[in-house]
């Protein structure tokens, strides 16, 4: 990933995401239910849109991004007192083992060059009975709107390192040590696969797989 591109893109990111407000609305409703009273980490928060909407339900929440520009944007405006924003690299998280009850990484794994490494770091900082919330864009070339939007992203200099279908995304998560306990497609300009996972070796927190 080119950090400079994200620093430049940061001031307009929120406006670019407004077209998918409906899909994000569903996440804003769901996520507070599953992070209620928990210590939460968000990886790749961007300008903090999701964090600002869900942090009120958490015991405390740290939202991170490796782009200084994104964190600068995230700190603007008002947000819950239990939320703080920090610069951190998804592949080298500066937190101790078993530090969080839940980790969120939204719409980032497909643009991370080494998503396997990011997932290993998430597993390290997540408690054994913790929850990974990993909504991600899928089916990038399926449908005219999705194909056009994917092209726009590419022109902007954002490289799509991975282009999974929903089934391929599930397989990717499972191949990297996670048990998918919920997987649901949400309509957006690029289809969003909302996933909740637990560490496979523990099989904790069983939910309703879809």
Coordinates of C-alpha atoms in Angstrom, one line a residue:
X1 CA 0.0 0.0 0.0
X2 CA 1.1 3.5 -0.8
X3 CA 0.9 5.5 2.5
X4 CA 1.2 8.8 0.7
X5 CA -1.9 8.1 -1.4
X6 CA -4.0 7.4 1.7
X7 CA -2.7 10.6 3.3
X8 CA -3.8 12.6 0.3
X9 CA -7.1 10.7 0.0
X10 CA -8.0 11.2 3.6
X11 CA -9.9 14.5 3.4
X12 CA -12.3 13.2 0.7
X13 CA -12.7 9.6 2.0
X14 CA -15.8 10.3 4.0
X15 CA -17.6 12.0 1.1
X16 CA -16.7 9.0 -1.2
X17 CA -18.3 6.6 1.3
X18 CA -21.6 8.4 1.5
X19 CA -23.0 6.5 -1.4
X20 CA -22.9 3.3 0.7
X21 CA -24.6 4.8 3.7
X22 CA -27.4 2.1 3.7
X23 CA -24.9 -0.8 3.9
X24 CA -22.9 1.0 6.7
X25 CA -26.2 1.6 8.5
X26 CA -26.7 -2.1 8.9
X27 CA -23.2 -2.4 10.4
X28 CA -23.8 0.5 12.7
X29 CA -26.8 -1.3 14.1
X30 CA -25.2 -4.8 14.3
X31 CA -21.7 -4.0 15.7
X32 CA -22.8 -2.2 18.9
X33 CA -24.7 -5.3 19.9
X34 CA -21.7 -7.6 19.7
X35 CA -19.1 -5.2 21.3
X36 CA -21.3 -4.1 24.2
X37 CA -19.0 -3.5 27.2
X38 CA -15.9 -4.9 25.5
X39 CA -12.4 -3.6 25.0
X40 CA -12.2 -3.1 21.2
X41 CA -9.5 -2.4 18.6
X42 CA -10.3 -1.2 15.1
X43 CA -7.6 -1.7 12.5
X44 CA -7.6 0.5 9.4
X45 CA -10.2 2.9 10.7
X46 CA -9.7 5.4 7.9
X47 CA -11.3 8.7 9.0
X48 CA -13.0 7.0 11.9
X49 CA -16.5 6.7 10.5
X50 CA -17.3 3.3 11.9
X51 CA -15.5 3.9 15.2
X52 CA -17.5 7.1 15.9
X53 CA -20.8 5.3 15.3
X54 CA -20.1 2.2 17.4
X55 CA -17.7 3.2 20.2
X56 CA -20.5 4.3 22.5
X57 CA -21.3 0.6 23.1
X58 CA -17.8 -0.5 24.0
X59 CA -16.1 -0.3 27.4
X60 CA -13.2 1.4 25.5
X61 CA -12.1 1.5 21.9
X62 CA -8.8 2.2 20.1
X63 CA -9.2 2.9 16.4
X64 CA -6.0 2.8 14.3
X65 CA -4.7 3.5 10.8
X66 CA -1.3 3.4 9.3
X67 CA -2.0 6.7 7.5
X68 CA -1.2 9.8 9.6
X69 CA -3.6 11.7 7.3
X70 CA -6.5 9.4 8.1
X71 CA -5.9 9.7 11.8
X72 CA -5.7 13.5 11.5
X73 CA -9.2 13.4 9.8
X74 CA -10.5 10.9 12.4
X75 CA -9.7 13.2 15.3
X76 CA -11.8 16.0 13.8
X77 CA -15.3 16.5 15.1
X78 CA -16.9 15.0 18.2
X79 CA -16.8 11.4 19.3
X80 CA -17.3 9.3 22.5
X81 CA -14.9 9.9 25.3
X82 CA -14.0 6.2 25.5
X83 CA -12.6 6.3 21.9
X84 CA -9.1 7.3 21.0
X85 CA -7.3 7.3 17.6
X86 CA -3.7 6.1 17.1
X87 CA -1.4 5.6 14.1
X88 CA -0.5 1.9 13.9
X89 CA 0.4 -0.6 11.1
X90 CA -1.9 -3.6 10.8
X91 CA 1.0 -5.9 10.3
X92 CA 2.9 -4.7 13.4
X93 CA 0.4 -3.8 16.0
X94 CA 1.9 -2.1 19.1
X95 CA -0.3 -3.9 21.6
X96 CA 0.4 -6.8 23.9
X97 CA -0.9 -10.4 23.4
X98 CA -4.6 -11.0 24.4
X99 CA -5.3 -7.2 24.8
X100 CA -8.8 -7.0 23.3
X101 CA -12.2 -8.7 23.5
X102 CA -13.0 -7.7 19.9
X103 CA -11.1 -6.5 16.8
X104 CA -12.7 -4.8 13.8
X105 CA -11.1 -4.6 10.4
X106 CA -13.5 -3.2 7.8
X107 CA -12.8 -3.0 4.1
X108 CA -9.1 -3.3 4.4
X109 CA -8.0 -7.0 3.9
X110 CA -8.4 -6.7 0.1
X111 CA -5.9 -3.8 -0.1
X112 CA -3.3 -5.2 2.3
X113 CA -0.4 -6.8 0.5
X114 CA 0.0 -9.5 3.2
X115 CA -3.5 -9.9 4.8
X116 CA -2.3 -13.2 6.3
X117 CA 0.2 -11.3 8.4
X118 CA -2.5 -8.8 9.4
X119 CA -4.7 -11.6 10.6
X120 CA -1.9 -13.2 12.6
X121 CA -1.3 -9.9 14.4
X122 CA -5.1 -9.6 15.0
X123 CA -5.1 -13.1 16.4
X124 CA -2.2 -12.3 18.7
X125 CA -3.8 -9.2 20.3
X126 CA -7.3 -10.8 20.4
X127 CA -8.2 -12.8 23.5
X128 CA -8.8 -16.5 22.9
X129 CA -12.5 -16.1 23.3
X130 CA -12.6 -12.8 21.4
X131 CA -14.5 -11.8 18.3
X132 CA -13.1 -10.7 14.9
X133 CA -15.5 -8.5 12.9
X134 CA -14.2 -8.3 9.3
X135 CA -16.6 -6.9 6.8
X136 CA -14.9 -6.7 3.4
X137 CA -15.7 -5.7 -0.2
X138 CA -16.1 -8.8 -2.5
X139 CA -17.2 -9.5 -6.1
X140 CA -15.5 -6.4 -7.4
X141 CA -16.2 -7.1 -11.0
X142 CA -19.7 -8.5 -10.5
X143 CA -22.2 -6.0 -12.0
X144 CA -21.8 -2.8 -13.9
X145 CA -21.7 -0.5 -10.8
X146 CA -19.2 -2.6 -9.0
X147 CA -16.9 -2.8 -12.0
X148 CA -17.0 0.9 -12.6
X149 CA -16.4 1.7 -8.9
X150 CA -13.5 -0.7 -8.8
X151 CA -12.0 1.1 -11.9
X152 CA -12.4 4.4 -10.2
X153 CA -10.5 3.1 -7.1
X154 CA -7.8 1.8 -9.4
X155 CA -7.4 5.2 -11.2
X156 CA -7.2 6.9 -7.8
X157 CA -4.0 4.8 -7.2
X158 CA -5.5 2.4 -4.7
X159 CA -4.4 -1.1 -5.6
X160 CA -6.8 -4.0 -5.0
X161 CA -4.4 -6.7 -3.9
X162 CA -7.1 -9.3 -3.6
X163 CA -10.5 -9.7 -5.3
X164 CA -12.5 -12.4 -3.6
X165 CA -16.0 -13.7 -4.1
X166 CA -18.0 -14.2 -0.9
X167 CA -17.2 -17.9 -0.9
X168 CA -13.5 -17.2 -1.5
X169 CA -13.4 -14.7 1.3
X170 CA -14.9 -17.2 3.7
X171 CA -12.3 -19.8 2.5
X172 CA -9.5 -17.2 3.0
X173 CA -10.6 -16.5 6.6
X174 CA -10.9 -20.2 7.4
X175 CA -7.6 -21.0 5.9
X176 CA -6.0 -18.5 8.2
X177 CA -7.2 -19.9 11.5
X178 CA -10.7 -18.4 11.8
X179 CA -14.1 -20.0 12.2
X180 CA -16.7 -17.9 10.4
X181 CA -19.8 -17.7 12.6
X182 CA -21.7 -15.1 10.6
X183 CA -21.4 -14.2 6.9
X184 CA -23.9 -12.0 5.2
X185 CA -23.8 -10.0 2.0
X186 CA -24.8 -6.4 2.1
X187 CA -25.7 -4.3 -1.0
X188 CA -23.3 -1.5 -1.8
X189 CA -21.5 -0.1 -4.8
X190 CA -19.2 -3.0 -4.3
X191 CA -20.9 -5.9 -2.5
X192 CA -19.9 -6.0 1.2
X193 CA -19.5 -9.4 2.9
X194 CA -20.1 -8.8 6.7
X195 CA -18.2 -11.5 8.6
X196 CA -17.9 -12.3 12.3
X197 CA -15.2 -14.9 13.3
X198 CA -13.7 -16.6 16.3
X199 CA -10.4 -18.3 16.6
X200 CA -10.8 -21.8 15.1
X201 CA -8.9 -23.6 17.9
X202 CA -11.3 -22.3 20.5
X203 CA -14.6 -22.5 18.5
X204 CA -15.9 -19.9 21.0
X205 CA -18.9 -17.6 20.5
X206 CA -20.8 -19.8 18.1
X207 CA -23.3 -17.8 16.0
X208 CA -25.6 -18.3 13.1
X209 CA -23.6 -18.9 9.9
X210 CA -25.3 -17.7 6.7

